[in-house]
XYZ file of C-alpha atoms in Angstrom:
622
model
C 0.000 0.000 0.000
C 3.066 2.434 0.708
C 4.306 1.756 -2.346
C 1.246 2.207 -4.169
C 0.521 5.806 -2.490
C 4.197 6.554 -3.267
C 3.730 6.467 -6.525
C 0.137 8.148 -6.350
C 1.874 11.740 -5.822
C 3.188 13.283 -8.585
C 6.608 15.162 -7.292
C 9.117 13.380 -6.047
C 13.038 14.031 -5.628
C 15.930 12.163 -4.312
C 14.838 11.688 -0.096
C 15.379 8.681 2.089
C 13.198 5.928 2.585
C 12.091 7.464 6.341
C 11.544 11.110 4.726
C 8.866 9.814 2.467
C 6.936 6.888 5.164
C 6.695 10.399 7.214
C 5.510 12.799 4.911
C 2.634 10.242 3.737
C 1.621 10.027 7.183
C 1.026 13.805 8.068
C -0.874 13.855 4.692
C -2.438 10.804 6.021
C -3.135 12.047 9.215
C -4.190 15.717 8.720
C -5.839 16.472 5.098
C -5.026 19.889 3.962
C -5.085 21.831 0.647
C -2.877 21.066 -1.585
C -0.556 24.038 -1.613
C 0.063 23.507 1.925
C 0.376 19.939 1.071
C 3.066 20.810 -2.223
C 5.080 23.409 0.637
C 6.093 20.996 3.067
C 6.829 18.501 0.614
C 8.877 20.707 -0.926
C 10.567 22.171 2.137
C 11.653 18.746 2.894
C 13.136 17.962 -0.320
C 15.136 21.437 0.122
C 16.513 20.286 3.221
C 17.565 16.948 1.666
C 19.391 18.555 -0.942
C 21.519 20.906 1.318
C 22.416 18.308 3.368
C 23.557 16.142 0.033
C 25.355 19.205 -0.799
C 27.164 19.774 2.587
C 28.177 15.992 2.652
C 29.552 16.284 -1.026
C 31.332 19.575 -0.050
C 32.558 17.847 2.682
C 33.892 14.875 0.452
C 35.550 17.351 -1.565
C 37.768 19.023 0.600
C 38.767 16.069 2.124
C 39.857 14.385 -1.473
C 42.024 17.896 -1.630
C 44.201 17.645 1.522
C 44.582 13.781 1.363
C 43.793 12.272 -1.827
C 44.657 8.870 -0.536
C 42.091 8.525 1.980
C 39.639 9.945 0.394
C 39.839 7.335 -2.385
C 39.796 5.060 0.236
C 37.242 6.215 1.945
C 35.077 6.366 -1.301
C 35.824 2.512 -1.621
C 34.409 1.905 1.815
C 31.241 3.350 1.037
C 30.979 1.688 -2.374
C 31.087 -1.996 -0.629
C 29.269 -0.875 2.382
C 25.794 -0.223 -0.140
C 23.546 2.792 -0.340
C 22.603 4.223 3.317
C 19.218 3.855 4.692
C 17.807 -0.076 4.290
C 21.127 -1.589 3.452
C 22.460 -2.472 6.525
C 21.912 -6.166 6.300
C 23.461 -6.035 2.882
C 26.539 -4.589 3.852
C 27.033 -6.677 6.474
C 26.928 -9.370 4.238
C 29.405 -7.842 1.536
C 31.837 -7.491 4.679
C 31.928 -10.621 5.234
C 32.322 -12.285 1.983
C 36.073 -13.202 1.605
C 36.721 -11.258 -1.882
C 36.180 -8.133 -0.473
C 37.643 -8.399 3.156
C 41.076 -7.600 1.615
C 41.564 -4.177 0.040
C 44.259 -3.873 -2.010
C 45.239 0.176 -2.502
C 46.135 1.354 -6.718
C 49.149 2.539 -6.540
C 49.403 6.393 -8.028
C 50.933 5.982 -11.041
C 48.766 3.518 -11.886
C 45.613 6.219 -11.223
C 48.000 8.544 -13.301
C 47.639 7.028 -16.501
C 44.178 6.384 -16.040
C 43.486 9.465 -16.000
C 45.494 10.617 -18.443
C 44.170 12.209 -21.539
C 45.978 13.136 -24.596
C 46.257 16.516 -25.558
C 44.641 17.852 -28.400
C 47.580 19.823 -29.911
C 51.695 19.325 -29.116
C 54.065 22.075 -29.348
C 56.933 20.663 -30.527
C 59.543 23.019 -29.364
C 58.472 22.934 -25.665
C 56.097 19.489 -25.031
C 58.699 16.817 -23.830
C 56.559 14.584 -24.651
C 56.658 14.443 -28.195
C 60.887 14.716 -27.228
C 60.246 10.871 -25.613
C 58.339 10.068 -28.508
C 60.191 10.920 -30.955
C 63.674 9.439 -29.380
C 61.155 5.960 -29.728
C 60.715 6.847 -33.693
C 64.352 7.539 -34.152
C 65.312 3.858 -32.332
C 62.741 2.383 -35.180
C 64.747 4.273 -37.732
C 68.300 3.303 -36.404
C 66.848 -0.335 -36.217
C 66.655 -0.694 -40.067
C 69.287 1.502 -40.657
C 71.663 -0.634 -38.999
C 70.050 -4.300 -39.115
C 68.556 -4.401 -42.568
C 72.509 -4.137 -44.202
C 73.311 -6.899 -41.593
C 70.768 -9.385 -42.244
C 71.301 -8.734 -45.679
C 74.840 -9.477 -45.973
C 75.480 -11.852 -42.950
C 73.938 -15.406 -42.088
C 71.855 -14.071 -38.655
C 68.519 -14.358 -40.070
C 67.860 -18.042 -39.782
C 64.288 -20.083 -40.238
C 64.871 -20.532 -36.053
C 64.697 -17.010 -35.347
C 62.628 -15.383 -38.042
C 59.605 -14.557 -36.040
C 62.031 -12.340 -33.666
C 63.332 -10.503 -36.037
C 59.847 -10.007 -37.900
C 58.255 -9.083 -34.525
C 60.534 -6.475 -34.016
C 59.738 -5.221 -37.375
C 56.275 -5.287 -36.964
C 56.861 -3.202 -33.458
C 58.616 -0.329 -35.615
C 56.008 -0.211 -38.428
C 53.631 0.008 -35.387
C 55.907 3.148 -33.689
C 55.822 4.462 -37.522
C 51.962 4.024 -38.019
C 51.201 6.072 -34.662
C 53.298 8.731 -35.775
C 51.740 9.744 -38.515
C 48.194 9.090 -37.590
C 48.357 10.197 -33.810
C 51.233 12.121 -33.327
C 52.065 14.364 -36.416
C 48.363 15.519 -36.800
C 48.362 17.081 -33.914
C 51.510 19.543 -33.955
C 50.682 23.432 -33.737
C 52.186 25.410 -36.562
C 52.864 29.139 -37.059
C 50.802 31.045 -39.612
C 50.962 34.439 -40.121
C 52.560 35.071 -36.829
C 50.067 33.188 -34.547
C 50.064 29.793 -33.606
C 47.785 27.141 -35.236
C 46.073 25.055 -32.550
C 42.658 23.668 -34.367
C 42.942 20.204 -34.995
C 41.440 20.232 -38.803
C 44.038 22.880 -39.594
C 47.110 21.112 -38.480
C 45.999 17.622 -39.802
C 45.776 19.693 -43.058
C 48.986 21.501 -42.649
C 50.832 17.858 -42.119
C 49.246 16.559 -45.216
C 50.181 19.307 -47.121
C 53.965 18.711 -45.970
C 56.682 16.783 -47.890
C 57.268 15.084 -44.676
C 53.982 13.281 -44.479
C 54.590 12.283 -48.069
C 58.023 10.411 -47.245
C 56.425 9.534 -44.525
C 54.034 7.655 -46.284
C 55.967 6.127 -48.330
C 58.482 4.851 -45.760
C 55.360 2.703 -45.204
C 54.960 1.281 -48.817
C 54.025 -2.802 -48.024
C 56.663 -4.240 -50.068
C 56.407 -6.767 -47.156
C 54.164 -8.536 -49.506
C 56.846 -10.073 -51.959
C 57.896 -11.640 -49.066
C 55.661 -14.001 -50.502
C 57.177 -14.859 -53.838
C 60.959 -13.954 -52.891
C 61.083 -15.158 -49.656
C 61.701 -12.954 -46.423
C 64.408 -10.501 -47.774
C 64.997 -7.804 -45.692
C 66.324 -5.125 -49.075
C 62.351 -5.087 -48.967
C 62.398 -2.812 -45.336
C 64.503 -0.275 -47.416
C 61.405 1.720 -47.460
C 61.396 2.343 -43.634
C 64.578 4.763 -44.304
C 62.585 7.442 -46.091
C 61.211 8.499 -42.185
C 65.279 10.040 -41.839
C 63.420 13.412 -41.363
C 62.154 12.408 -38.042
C 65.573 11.209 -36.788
C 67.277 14.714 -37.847
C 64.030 16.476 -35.668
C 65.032 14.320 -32.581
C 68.761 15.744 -33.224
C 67.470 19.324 -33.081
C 64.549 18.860 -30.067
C 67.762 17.221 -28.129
C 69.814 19.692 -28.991
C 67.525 22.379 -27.608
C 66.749 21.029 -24.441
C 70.663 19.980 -23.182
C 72.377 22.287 -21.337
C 75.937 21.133 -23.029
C 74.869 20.052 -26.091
C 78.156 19.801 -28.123
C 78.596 16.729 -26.058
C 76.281 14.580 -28.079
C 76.898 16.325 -31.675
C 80.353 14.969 -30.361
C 78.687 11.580 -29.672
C 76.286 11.897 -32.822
C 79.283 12.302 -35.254
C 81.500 9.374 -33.804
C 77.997 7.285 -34.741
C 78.194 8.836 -38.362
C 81.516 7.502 -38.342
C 81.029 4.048 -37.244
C 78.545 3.561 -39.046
C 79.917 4.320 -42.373
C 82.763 1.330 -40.929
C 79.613 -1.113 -39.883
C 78.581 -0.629 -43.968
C 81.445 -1.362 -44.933
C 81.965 -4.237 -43.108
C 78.781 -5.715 -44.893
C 79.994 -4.578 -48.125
C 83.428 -6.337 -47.571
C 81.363 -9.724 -46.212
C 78.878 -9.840 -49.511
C 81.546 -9.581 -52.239
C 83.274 -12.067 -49.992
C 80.479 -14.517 -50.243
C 79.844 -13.495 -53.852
C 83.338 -14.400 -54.872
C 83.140 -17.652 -52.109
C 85.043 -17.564 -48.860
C 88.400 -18.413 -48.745
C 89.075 -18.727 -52.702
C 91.776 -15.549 -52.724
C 94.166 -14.228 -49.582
C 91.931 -10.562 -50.205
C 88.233 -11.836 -49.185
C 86.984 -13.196 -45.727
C 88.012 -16.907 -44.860
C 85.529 -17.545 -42.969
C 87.485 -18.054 -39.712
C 86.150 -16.497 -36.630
C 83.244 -14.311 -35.643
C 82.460 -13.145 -39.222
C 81.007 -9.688 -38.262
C 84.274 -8.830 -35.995
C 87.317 -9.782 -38.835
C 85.020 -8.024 -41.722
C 84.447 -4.671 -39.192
C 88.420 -5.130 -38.843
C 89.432 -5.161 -42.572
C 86.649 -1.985 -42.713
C 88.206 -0.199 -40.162
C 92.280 -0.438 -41.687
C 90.860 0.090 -44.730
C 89.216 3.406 -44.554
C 91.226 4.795 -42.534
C 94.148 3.239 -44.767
C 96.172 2.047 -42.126
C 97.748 -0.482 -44.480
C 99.330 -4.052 -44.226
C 96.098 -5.340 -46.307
C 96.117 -8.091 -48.954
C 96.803 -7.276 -52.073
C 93.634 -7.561 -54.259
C 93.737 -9.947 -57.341
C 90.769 -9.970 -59.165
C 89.358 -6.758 -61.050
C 86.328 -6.999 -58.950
C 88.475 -7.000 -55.575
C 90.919 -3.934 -57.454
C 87.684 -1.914 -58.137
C 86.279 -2.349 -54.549
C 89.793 -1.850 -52.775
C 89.994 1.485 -55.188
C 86.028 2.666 -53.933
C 86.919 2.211 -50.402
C 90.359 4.126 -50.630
C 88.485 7.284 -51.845
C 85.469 6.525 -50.020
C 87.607 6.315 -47.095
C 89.940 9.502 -47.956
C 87.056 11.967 -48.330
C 84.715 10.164 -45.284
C 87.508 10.826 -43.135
C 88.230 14.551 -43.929
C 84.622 15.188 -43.700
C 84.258 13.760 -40.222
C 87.204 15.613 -39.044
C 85.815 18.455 -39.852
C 82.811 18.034 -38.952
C 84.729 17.536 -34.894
C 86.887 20.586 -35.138
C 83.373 22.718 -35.909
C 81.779 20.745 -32.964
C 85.062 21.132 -30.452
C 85.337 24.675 -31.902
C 81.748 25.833 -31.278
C 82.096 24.141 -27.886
C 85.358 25.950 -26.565
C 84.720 29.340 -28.834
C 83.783 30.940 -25.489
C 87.282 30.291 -23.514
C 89.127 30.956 -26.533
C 87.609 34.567 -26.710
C 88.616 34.490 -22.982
C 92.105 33.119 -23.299
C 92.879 35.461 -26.368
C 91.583 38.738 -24.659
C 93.517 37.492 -21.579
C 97.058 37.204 -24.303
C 96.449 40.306 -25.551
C 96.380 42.091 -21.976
C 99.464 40.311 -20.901
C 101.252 41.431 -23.996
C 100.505 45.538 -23.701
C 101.534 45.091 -20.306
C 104.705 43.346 -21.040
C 105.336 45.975 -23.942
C 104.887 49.005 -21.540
C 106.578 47.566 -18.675
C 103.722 47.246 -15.992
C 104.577 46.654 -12.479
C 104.405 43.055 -11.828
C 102.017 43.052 -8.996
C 99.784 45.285 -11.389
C 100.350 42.258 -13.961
C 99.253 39.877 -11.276
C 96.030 41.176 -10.309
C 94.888 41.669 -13.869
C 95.168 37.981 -14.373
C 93.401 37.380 -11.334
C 90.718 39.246 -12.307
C 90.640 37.648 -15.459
C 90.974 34.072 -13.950
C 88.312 34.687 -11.393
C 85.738 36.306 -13.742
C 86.058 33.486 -16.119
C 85.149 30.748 -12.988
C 82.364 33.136 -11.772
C 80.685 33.867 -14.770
C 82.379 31.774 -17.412
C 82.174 34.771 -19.840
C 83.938 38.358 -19.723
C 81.576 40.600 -20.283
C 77.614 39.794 -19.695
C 76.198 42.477 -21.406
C 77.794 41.617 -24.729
C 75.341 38.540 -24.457
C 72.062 40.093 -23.619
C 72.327 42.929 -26.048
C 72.093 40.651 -28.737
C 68.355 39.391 -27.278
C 64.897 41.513 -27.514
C 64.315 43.949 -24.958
C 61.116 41.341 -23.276
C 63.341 38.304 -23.280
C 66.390 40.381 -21.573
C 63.780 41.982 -18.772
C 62.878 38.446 -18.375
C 66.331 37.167 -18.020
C 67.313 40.482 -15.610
C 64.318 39.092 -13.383
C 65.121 35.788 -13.084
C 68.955 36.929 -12.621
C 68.567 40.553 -9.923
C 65.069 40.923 -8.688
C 65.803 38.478 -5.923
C 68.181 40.784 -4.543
C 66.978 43.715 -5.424
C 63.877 43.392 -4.167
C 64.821 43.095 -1.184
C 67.163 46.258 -0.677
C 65.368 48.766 1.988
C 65.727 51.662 -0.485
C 63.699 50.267 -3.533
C 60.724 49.113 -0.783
C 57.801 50.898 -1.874
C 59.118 51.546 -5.177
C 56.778 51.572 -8.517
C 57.410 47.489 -9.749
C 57.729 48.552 -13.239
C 60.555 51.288 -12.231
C 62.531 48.579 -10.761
C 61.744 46.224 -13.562
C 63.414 49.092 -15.774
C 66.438 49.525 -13.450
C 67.453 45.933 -13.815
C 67.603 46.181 -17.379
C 70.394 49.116 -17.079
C 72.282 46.783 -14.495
C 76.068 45.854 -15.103
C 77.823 43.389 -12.965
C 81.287 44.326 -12.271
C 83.970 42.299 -10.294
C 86.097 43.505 -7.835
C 89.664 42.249 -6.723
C 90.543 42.227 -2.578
C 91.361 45.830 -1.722
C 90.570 47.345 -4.598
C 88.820 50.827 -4.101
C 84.967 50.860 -5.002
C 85.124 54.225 -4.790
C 86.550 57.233 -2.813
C 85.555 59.857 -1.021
C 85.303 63.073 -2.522
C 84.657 61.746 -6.274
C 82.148 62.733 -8.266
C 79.311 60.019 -7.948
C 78.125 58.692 -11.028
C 77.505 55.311 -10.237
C 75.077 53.604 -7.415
C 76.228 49.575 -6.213
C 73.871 47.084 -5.141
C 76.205 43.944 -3.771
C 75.660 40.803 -5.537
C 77.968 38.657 -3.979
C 80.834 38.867 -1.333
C 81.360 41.802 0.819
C 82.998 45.511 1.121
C 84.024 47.431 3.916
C 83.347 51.323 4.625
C 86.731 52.813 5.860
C 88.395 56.086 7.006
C 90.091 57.299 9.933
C 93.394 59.418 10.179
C 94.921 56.390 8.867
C 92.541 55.730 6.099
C 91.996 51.857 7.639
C 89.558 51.954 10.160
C 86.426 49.825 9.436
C 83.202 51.333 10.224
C 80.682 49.086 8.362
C 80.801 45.810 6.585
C 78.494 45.640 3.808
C 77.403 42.300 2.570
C 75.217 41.246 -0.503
C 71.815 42.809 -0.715
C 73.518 45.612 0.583
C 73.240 49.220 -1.465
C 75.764 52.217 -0.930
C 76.833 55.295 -3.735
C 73.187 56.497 -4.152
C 73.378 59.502 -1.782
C 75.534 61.265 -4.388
C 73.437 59.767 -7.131
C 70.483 61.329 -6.023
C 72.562 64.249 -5.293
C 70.907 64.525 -1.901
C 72.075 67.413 0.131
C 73.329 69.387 -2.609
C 76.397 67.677 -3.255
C 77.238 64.710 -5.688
C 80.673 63.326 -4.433
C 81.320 60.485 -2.307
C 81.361 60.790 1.392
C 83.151 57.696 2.830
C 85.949 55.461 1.124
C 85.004 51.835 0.331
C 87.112 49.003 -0.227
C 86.115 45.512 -1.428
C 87.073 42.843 1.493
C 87.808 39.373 -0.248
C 86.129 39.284 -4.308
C 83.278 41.216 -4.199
C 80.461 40.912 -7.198
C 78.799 44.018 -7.875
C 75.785 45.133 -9.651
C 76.287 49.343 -10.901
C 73.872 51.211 -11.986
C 74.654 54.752 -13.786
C 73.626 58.165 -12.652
C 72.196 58.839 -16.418
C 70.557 55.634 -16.811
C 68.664 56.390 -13.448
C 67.447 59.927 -14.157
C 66.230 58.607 -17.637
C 64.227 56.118 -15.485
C 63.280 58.007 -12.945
C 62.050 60.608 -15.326
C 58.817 58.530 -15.741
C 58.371 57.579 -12.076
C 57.691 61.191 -10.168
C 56.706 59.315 -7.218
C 59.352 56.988 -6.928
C 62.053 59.396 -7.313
C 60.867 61.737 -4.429
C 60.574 58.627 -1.944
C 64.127 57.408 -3.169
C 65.326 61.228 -2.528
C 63.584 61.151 1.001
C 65.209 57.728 2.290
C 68.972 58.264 1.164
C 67.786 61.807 3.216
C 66.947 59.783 6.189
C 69.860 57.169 5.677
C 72.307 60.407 5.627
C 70.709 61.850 8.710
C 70.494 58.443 10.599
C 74.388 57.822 9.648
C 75.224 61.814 10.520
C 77.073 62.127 7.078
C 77.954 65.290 5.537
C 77.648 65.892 1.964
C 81.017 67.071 0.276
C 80.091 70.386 -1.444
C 82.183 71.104 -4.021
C 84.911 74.294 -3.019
C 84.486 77.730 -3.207
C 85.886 78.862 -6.225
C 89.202 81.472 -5.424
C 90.258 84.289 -7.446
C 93.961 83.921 -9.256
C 95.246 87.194 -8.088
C 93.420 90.058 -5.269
C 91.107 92.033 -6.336
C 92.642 96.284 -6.785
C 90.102 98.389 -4.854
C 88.230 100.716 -7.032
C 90.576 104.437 -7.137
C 89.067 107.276 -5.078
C 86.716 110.167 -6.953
C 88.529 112.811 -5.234
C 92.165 111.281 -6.389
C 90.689 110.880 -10.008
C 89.545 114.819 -9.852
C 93.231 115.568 -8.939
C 94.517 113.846 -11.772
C 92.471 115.584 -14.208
C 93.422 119.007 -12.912
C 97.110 117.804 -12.588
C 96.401 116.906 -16.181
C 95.144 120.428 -17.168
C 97.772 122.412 -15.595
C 100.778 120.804 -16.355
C 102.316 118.862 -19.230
C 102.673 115.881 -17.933
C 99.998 114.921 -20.159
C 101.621 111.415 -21.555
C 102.189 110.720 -18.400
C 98.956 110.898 -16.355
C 97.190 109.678 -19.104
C 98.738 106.317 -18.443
C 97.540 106.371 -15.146
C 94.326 107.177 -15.629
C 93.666 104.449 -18.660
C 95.257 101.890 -15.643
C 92.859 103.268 -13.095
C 89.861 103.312 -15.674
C 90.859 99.384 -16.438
C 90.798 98.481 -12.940
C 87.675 99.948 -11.928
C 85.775 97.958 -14.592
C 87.731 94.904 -13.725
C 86.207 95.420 -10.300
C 82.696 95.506 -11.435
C 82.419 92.253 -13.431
C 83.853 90.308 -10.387
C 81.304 92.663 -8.342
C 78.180 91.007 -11.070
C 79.364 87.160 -10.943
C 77.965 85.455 -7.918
């Protein structure tokens, strides 16, 4: 009867079995209208559903601090049944012996079932496609390497075909998901944007040579196999995918921090494998001929891959102490491998000295600057202990830095990409120097760009006081020391990295520019310096930040009690003549009436004239 006055009312939700037995009986028990009737059946289901929603809220945020146990705890309430009448039940499922033992997925297992492939690669950045495509270049490298030798040599035998045609198979499969899975799916760069819809870069691969060599690396010829037998010339197909391997060489190349070390690797491999051809050659026109018939071909004594790689390797690189050939067709491929060998060989040297070059380029630049120094100063007879610390500098620079000069790098990169280097590089520190606190971001983002790191020897002088200030150091690394005294050696302050000093006469604060204490550099000391000019042109755009830089070097020079050096008074070369008397210059004019002494006093009074005007111009200057 329940059931059938259950399903007598027309709105139902989600409740428990208990919510609806109790709503039936009020409606039972008290008859109302039926909007009173539709309200508290409603009001009920609105409770239910906030408390489903706390509980799955609830679930939630315990799933985000412990992932484990909430998986675990999920699991539980799976085998325990649906709450509300299923108590027996899960008693029941408790007990049953296939589900008393829970055994916990491991992550990485949960990992890759949840893992969904992405929709577009980049190939430039996604390491993925890296992984994947060091798989498609072992495929390649299989039949470039195996096809000569089961060609030439007896290894491919009826009792181990099928692995050798399994592992064929498994690179035709590696092949096949590359171009229907993999190379679909790259993003491409049209028109300056990048290309991420999946119709246009299936489109854009199809349109490619690539796909069509690609294609036809994949030509069946398989099928002959057949009529000819298995002969593995018919995999020469498989070769066309080279492109792919040459891709893997320039993703790898990208993404290692020294990667001369595997062109270095990668063109030892060319090398070898020109021998490991050779060696097949050499075994074939052995067999062709028949082992053993002439002292030139193989005798078939031995491991046969190991004596043929031997004669491969002393002939190309014409070591000598060979057999002489005999027959035209042993002349003509003695003669092939000579030149083969002659110009294989001068290519892959090469080919190393550009690699080993390219690799070293760097401390060559170093080592040449660093000859060229030591030379002027031999030529102009430097003091030795001058000589000295010049090739410490250079010797520590190069460790520290391993370049000479890092702004010769960075100029040659775009003014975002160097910010973003300057950032990753300076902000650490600077950010955290008291005087930039409170400071626009983008001024300081600015002022790293005009940053030059300098490196300074023990006891060299930072700067002294009474120069003009031009410059304003931030300490990188190491520390300096402010001194002075009557000596000139007493240590006030030690100033250690993070540390800034020089930018009360950069900001000119007090009306002076020049330094006001002596600094020396205690130990090496790497500094960051940033120009007075390249400061006021940033500051020029920052209003704010300039007054609050003026008002804490202010506050710094008030808290440390330091006097700005003004520059001196400027002093007159000889003493100024007082201007001559009005009553003497009447005399001299009446003198100068009366008598003749007319030459005379006239000399005077142009002398007297010239000093009175000389007095009034240094009377006008300030």
């Amino acid at each position: 009867e329940d059931d059938d006055e259950e399903a007598s009312i027309p709105v139902r939700a989600w409740p428990s079995q208990s919510s609806l037995h109790s709503t039936d009986d009020v409606l039972k028990e008290r008859p109302a209208s039926s909007a009173s009737q539709t309200s508290t059946v409603v009001n009920e289901r609105l409770q239910e559903l906030v408390r489903m929603f706390k509980e799955r809220t609830e679930k939630a945020k315990e799933k985000l601090i412990d992932p484990d146990s909430s998986d675990e705890d999920n699991e539980n309430e799976t085998q325990a049944g649906p709450s509300g009448g299923g108590g027996v039940e899960s008693g029941t499922e408790e007990e049953q012996p296939g589900r008393c033992c829970k055994v916990k997925t491991p992550r990485w297992i949960r990992a890759c079932v949840r893992f969904r492939f992405p929709a577009s690669i980049d190939p430039f950045t996604n390491l993925m496609y890296v992984l994947w495509m060091f798989l498609v270049s072992l495929a390649w490298n299989w039949n470039v390497w195996f096809i000569p030798v089961r060609w030439a040599f007896p290894y491919q035998t009826p009792d181990n075909i099928h692995y050798w045609l399994l592992t064929d198979y498994l690179c035709d499969l590696i092949y096949i998901l590359d171009i229907a899975v993999f190379q679909p799916r790259l993003q491409f760069v049209r028109g300056g944007d990048i290309v991420c819809d999946q119709k246009e870069m299936r489109k854009n691969y199809m349109k490619t040579k690539r796909f069509k060599f690609d294609v036809a690396s994949l030509v069946p010829l398989e099928l002959f196999y057949f009529k000819t037998g298995i002969n593995p010339l018919l995999r020469l197909p498989r070769l066309l995918k080279i492109k792919s391997f040459f891709e893997f060489n320039d993703r790898l190349e990208a993404i290692l921090t020294k990667a001369y070390i595997y062109r270095v690797i990668r063109t030892t491999t060319y090398l070898l494998y020109c021998l490991h051809f050779n060696a097949c050659l050499y075994y074939w026109i052995s067999d062709f001929i028949g082992l053993g018939l002439t002292q030139w071909v193989y005798n078939g004594e031995g491991n046969s891959y190991i004596r043929c790689y031997y004669f491969a390797v002393k002939t190309l690189i014409t070591i000598g102490g060979l057999p002489d050939p005999t027959t035209l067709s042993e002349i003509i491929f003695q003669l092939i491998n000579y030149f083969i060998g002659v110009f294989a060989f001068s290519i892959m040297i090469g080919q190393m000295r550009d690699v080993v070059g390219a690799a070293t380029a760097s401390q060559t630049y170093y080592r040449s600057c660093m000859d060229s120094t030591i030379k002027y100063m031999s030529s102009y007879r430097i003091p030795r202990d001058v000589q000295n610390r010049v090739k410490t500098w250079y010797n520590y620079t190069w460790q520290s830095q391993g370049m000479l000069d890092e702004q010769e790098l960075l100029n040659q990169l775009p003014d975002k990409m160097r910010l973003d280097i300057a950032i990753d590089v300076s902000y650490s520190i600077v950010s955290k120097v008291p005087l930039f606190q409170g400071c626009d971001r983008q001024m300081i983002f600015d002022m790293l760009k005009s940053l030059r790191s300098v490196v300074y020897l023990p006891g060299d002088y930072v700067c002294k006081k009474g120069e003009v200030g031009r410059e304003m150091y931030i300490i990188k690394a190491g520390e300096v020391q402010v001194v002075g005294g009557p000596d000139g050696k007493t240590v006030f302050v030690t100033l250690r990295a993070g540390s800034v000093f020089g930018e009360i006469s950069l900001l000119a604060v007090g009306g002076g520019n020049r330094r006001t204490a002596n600094v020396i550099a205690h130990g090496f000391a790497n500094l960051f310096i940033l120009d007075k000019k390249d400061l006021n042109e940033i500051l020029v755009h920052y209003p704010e930040s300039k007054k609050l830089l003026r008002k804490k070097a202010r506050l710094n020079m008030n808290r440390n009690n330091i006097c700005p050096a003004k520059e001196p008074p400027l002093v007159p070369a000889a003493p100024v003549r007082a201007e001559t008397p009005k009553l003497l210059k009447a005399a001299l004019e009446m003198t100068e009436r009366s008598s003749g002494l007319k030459g005379a006093l006239a000399k005077v009074k142009e002398k007297t004239n010239k000093s009175s005007i000389s007095l009034q111009v240094n009377m006008l200057k300030p």
